[in-house]
mmCIF file of N, CA and C in Angstrom:
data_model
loop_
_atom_site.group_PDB
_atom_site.id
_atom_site.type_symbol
_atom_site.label_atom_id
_atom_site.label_comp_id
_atom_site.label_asym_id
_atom_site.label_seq_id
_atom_site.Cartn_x
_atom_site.Cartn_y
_atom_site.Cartn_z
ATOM 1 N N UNK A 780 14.533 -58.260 38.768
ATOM 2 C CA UNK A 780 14.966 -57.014 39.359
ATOM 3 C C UNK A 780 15.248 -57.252 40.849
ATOM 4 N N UNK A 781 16.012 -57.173 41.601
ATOM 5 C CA UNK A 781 16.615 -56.863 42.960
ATOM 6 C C UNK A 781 16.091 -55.822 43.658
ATOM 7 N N UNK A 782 15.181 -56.423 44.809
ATOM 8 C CA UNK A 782 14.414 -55.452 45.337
ATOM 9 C C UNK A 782 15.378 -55.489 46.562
ATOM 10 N N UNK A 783 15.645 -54.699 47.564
ATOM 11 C CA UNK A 783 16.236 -55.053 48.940
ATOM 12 C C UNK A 783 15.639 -53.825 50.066
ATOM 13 N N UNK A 784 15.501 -54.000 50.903
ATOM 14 C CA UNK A 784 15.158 -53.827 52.441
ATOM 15 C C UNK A 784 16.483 -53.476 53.300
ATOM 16 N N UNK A 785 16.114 -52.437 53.865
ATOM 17 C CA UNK A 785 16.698 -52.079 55.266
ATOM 18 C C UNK A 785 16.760 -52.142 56.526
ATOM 19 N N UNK A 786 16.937 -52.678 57.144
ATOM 20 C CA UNK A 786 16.945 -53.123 58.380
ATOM 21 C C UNK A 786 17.897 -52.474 59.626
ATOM 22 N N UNK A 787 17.382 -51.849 60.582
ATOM 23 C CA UNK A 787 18.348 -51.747 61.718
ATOM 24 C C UNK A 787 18.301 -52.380 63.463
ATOM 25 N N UNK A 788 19.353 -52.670 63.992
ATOM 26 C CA UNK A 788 19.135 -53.164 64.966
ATOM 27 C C UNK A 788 19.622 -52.258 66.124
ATOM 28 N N UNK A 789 18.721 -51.617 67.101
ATOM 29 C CA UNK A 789 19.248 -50.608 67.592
ATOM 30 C C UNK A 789 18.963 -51.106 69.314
ATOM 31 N N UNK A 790 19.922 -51.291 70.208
ATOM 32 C CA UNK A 790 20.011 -51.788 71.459
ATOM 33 C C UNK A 790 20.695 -50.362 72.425
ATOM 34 N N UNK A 791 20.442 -50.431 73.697
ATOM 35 C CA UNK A 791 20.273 -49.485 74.644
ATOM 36 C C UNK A 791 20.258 -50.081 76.402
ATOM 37 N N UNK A 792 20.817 -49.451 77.123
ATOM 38 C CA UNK A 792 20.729 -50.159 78.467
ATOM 39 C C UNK A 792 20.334 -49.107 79.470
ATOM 40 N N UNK A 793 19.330 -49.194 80.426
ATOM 41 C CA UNK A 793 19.360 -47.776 81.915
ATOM 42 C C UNK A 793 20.422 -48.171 82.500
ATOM 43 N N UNK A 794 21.684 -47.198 82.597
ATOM 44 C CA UNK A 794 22.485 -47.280 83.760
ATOM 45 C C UNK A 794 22.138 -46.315 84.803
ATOM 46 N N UNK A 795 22.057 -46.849 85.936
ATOM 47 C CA UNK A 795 21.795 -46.526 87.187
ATOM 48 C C UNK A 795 23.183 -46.468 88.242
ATOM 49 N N UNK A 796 24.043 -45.322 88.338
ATOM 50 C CA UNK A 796 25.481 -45.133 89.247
ATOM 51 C C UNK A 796 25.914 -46.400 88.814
ATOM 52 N N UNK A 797 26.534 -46.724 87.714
ATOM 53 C CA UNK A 797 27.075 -47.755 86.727
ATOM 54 C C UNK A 797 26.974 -48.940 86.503
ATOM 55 N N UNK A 798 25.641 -49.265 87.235
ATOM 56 C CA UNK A 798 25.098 -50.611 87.256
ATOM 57 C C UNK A 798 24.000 -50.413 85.999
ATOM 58 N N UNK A 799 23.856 -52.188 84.937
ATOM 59 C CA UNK A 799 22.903 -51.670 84.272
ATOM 60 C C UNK A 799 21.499 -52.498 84.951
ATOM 61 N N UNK A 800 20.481 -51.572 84.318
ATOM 62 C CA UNK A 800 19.289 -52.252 84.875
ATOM 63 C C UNK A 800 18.349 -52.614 84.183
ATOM 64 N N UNK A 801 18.194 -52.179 83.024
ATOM 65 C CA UNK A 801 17.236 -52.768 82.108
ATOM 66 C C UNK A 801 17.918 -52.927 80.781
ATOM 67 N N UNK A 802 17.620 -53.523 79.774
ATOM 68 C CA UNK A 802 18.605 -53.615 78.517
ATOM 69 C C UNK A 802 17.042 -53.351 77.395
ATOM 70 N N UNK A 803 17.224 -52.842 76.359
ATOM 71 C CA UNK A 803 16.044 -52.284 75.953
ATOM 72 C C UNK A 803 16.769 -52.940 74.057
ATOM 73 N N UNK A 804 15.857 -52.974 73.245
ATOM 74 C CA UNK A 804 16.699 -53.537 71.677
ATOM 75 C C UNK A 804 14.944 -53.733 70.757
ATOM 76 N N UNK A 805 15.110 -53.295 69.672
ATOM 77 C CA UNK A 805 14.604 -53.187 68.221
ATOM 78 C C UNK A 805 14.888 -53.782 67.490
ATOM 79 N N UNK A 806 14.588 -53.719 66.288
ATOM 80 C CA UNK A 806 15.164 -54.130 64.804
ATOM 81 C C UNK A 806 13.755 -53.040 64.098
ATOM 82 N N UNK A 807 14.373 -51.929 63.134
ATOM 83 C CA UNK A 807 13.545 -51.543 62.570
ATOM 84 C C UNK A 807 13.700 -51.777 61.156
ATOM 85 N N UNK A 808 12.574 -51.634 60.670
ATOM 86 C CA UNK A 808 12.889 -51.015 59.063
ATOM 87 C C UNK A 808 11.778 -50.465 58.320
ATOM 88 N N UNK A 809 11.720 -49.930 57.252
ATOM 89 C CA UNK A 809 11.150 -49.290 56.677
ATOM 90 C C UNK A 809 9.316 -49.615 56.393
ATOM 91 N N UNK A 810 9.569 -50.834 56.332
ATOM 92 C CA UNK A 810 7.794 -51.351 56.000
ATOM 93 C C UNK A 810 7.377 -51.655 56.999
ATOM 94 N N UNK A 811 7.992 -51.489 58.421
ATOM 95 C CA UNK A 811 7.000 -51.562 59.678
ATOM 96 C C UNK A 811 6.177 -50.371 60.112
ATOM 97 N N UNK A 812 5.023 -50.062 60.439
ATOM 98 C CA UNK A 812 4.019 -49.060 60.868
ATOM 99 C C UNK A 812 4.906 -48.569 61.915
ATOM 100 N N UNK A 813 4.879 -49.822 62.822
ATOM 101 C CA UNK A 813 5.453 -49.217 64.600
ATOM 102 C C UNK A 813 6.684 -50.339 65.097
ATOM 103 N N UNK A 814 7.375 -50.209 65.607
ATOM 104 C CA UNK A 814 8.113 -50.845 65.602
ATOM 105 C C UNK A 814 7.771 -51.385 67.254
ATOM 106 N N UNK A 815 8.321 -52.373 67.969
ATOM 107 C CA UNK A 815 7.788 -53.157 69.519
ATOM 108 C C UNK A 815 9.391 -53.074 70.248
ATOM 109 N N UNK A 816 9.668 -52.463 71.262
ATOM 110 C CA UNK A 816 10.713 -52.642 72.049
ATOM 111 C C UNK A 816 10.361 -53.633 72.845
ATOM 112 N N UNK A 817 11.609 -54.266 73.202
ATOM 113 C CA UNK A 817 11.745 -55.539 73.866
ATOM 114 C C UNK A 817 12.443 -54.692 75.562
ATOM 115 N N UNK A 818 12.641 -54.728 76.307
ATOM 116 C CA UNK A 818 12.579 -54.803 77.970
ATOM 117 C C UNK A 818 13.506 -55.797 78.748
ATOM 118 N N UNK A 819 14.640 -56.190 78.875
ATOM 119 C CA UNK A 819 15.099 -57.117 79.877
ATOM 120 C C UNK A 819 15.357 -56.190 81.360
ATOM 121 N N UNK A 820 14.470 -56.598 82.432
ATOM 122 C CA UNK A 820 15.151 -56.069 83.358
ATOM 123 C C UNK A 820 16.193 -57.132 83.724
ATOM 124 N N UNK A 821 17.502 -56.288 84.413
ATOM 125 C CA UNK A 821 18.865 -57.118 84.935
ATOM 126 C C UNK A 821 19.089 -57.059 86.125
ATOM 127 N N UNK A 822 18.116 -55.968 86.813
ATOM 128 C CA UNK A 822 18.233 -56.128 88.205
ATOM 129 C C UNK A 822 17.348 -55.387 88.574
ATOM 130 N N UNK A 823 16.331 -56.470 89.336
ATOM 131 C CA UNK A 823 15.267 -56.177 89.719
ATOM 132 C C UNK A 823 14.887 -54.873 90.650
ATOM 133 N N UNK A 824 16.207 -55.220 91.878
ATOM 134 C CA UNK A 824 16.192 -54.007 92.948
ATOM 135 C C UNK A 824 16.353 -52.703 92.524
ATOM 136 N N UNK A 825 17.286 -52.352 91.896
ATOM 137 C CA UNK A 825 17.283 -51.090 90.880
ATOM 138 C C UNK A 825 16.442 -50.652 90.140
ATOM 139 N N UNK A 826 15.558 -51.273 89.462
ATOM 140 C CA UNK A 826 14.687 -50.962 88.925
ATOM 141 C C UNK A 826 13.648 -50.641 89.320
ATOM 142 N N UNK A 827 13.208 -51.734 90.871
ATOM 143 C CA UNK A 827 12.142 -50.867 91.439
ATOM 144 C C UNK A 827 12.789 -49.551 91.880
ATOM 145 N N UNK A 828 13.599 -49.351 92.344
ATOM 146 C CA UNK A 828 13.967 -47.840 93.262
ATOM 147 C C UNK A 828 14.014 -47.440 92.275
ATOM 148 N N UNK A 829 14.328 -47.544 91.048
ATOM 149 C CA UNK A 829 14.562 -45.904 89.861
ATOM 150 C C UNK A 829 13.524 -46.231 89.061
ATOM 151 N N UNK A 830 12.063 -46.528 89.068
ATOM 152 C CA UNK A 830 11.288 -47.058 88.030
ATOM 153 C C UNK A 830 11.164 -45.842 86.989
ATOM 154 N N UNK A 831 11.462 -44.515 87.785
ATOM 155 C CA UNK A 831 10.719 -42.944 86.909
ATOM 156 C C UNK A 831 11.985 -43.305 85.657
ATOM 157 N N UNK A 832 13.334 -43.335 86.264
ATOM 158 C CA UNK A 832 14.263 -43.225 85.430
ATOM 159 C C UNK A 832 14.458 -44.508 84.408
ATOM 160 N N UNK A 833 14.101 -44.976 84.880
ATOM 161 C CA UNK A 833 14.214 -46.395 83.817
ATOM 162 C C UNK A 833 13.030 -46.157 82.388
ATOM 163 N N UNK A 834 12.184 -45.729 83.161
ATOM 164 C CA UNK A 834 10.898 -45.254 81.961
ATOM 165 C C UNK A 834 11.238 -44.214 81.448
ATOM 166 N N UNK A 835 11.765 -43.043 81.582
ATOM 167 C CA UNK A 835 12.511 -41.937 81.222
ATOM 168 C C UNK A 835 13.160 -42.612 79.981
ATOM 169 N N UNK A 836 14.352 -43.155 80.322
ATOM 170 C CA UNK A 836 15.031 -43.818 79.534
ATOM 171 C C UNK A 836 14.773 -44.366 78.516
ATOM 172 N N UNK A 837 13.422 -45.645 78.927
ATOM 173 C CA UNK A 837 12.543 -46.291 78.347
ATOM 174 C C UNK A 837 11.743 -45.337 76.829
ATOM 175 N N UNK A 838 11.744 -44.190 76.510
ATOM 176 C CA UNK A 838 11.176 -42.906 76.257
ATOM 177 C C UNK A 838 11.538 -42.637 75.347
ATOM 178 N N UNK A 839 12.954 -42.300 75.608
ATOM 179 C CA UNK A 839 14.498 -41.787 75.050
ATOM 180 C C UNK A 839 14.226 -42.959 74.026
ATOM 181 N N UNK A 840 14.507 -43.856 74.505
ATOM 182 C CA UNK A 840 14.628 -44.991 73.700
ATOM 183 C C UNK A 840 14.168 -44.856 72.491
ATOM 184 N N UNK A 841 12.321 -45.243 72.767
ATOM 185 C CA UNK A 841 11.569 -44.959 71.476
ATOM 186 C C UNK A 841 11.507 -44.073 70.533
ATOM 187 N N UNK A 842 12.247 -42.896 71.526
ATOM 188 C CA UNK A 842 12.190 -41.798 70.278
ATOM 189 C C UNK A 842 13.187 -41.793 69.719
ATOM 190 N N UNK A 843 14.350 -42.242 69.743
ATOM 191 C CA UNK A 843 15.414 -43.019 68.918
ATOM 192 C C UNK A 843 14.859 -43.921 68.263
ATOM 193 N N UNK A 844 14.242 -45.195 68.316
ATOM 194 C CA UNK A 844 13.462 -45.823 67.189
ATOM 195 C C UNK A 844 12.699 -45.003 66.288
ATOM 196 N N UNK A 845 12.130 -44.078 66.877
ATOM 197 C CA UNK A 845 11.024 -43.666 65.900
ATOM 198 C C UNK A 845 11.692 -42.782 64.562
ATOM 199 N N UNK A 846 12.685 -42.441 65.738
ATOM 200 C CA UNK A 846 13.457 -41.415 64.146
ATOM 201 C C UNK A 846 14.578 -42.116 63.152
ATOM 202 N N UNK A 847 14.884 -43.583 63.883
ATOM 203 C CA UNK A 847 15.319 -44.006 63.000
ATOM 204 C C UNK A 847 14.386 -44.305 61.639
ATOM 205 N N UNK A 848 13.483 -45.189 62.442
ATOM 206 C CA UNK A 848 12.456 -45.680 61.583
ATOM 207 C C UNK A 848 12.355 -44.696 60.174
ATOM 208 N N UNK A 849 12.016 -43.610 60.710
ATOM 209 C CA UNK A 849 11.218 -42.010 59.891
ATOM 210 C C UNK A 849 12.356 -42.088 58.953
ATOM 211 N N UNK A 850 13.731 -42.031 59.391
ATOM 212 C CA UNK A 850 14.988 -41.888 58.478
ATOM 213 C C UNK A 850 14.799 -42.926 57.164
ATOM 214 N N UNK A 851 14.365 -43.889 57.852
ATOM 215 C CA UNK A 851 14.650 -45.121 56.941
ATOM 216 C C UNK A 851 13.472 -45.050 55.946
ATOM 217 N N UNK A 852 12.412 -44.859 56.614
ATOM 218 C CA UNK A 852 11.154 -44.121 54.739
ATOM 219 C C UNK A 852 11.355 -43.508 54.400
ATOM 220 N N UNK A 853 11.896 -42.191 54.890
ATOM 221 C CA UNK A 853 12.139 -41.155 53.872
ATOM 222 C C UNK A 853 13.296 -41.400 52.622
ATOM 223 N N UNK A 854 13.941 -42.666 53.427
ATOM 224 C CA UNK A 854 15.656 -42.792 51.936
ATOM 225 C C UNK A 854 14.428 -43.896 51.410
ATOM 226 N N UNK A 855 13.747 -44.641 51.574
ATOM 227 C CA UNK A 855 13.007 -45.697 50.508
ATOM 228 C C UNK A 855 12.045 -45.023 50.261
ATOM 229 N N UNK A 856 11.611 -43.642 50.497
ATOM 230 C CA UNK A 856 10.387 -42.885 49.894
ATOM 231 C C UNK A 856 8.960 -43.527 50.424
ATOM 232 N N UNK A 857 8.849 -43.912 51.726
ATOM 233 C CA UNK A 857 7.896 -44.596 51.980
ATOM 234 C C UNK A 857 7.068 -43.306 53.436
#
């Protein structure tokens, strides 16, 4: 029988007045509890001066993972 898995890869960047400053990326799927965001800062100076907004962002983020995640048990019934 053919069992298969879902997987998503969901990536994100803080732009700061059109510079980016942190690059943020997942991979979820259905049989993970919690899923771990990954963090590149790209420029350091920006990031210290906007740290509120970068974590803001940072936020946003997860709660986009999380509802993917949620999406993805509820279609495998998990």
């Amino acid at each position: 029988m053919l069992q298969t898995t879902q997987s998503i890869s969901l990536n994100g960047s803080s732009v700061i007045d059109g510079a980016s400053v942190v690059n943020f990326s997942t991979s979820l799927s259905a049989d993970q509890a919690y899923s771990s965001i990954s963090m590149q800062i790209v420029d350091m100076e920006l990031y210290k001066a906007n740290k509120d907004k970068v974590r803001e962002d940072r936020d946003t983020f997860q709660k986009q993972a999380d509802t993917l995640v949620d999406g993805l048990c509820a279609s495998e019934g998990k």
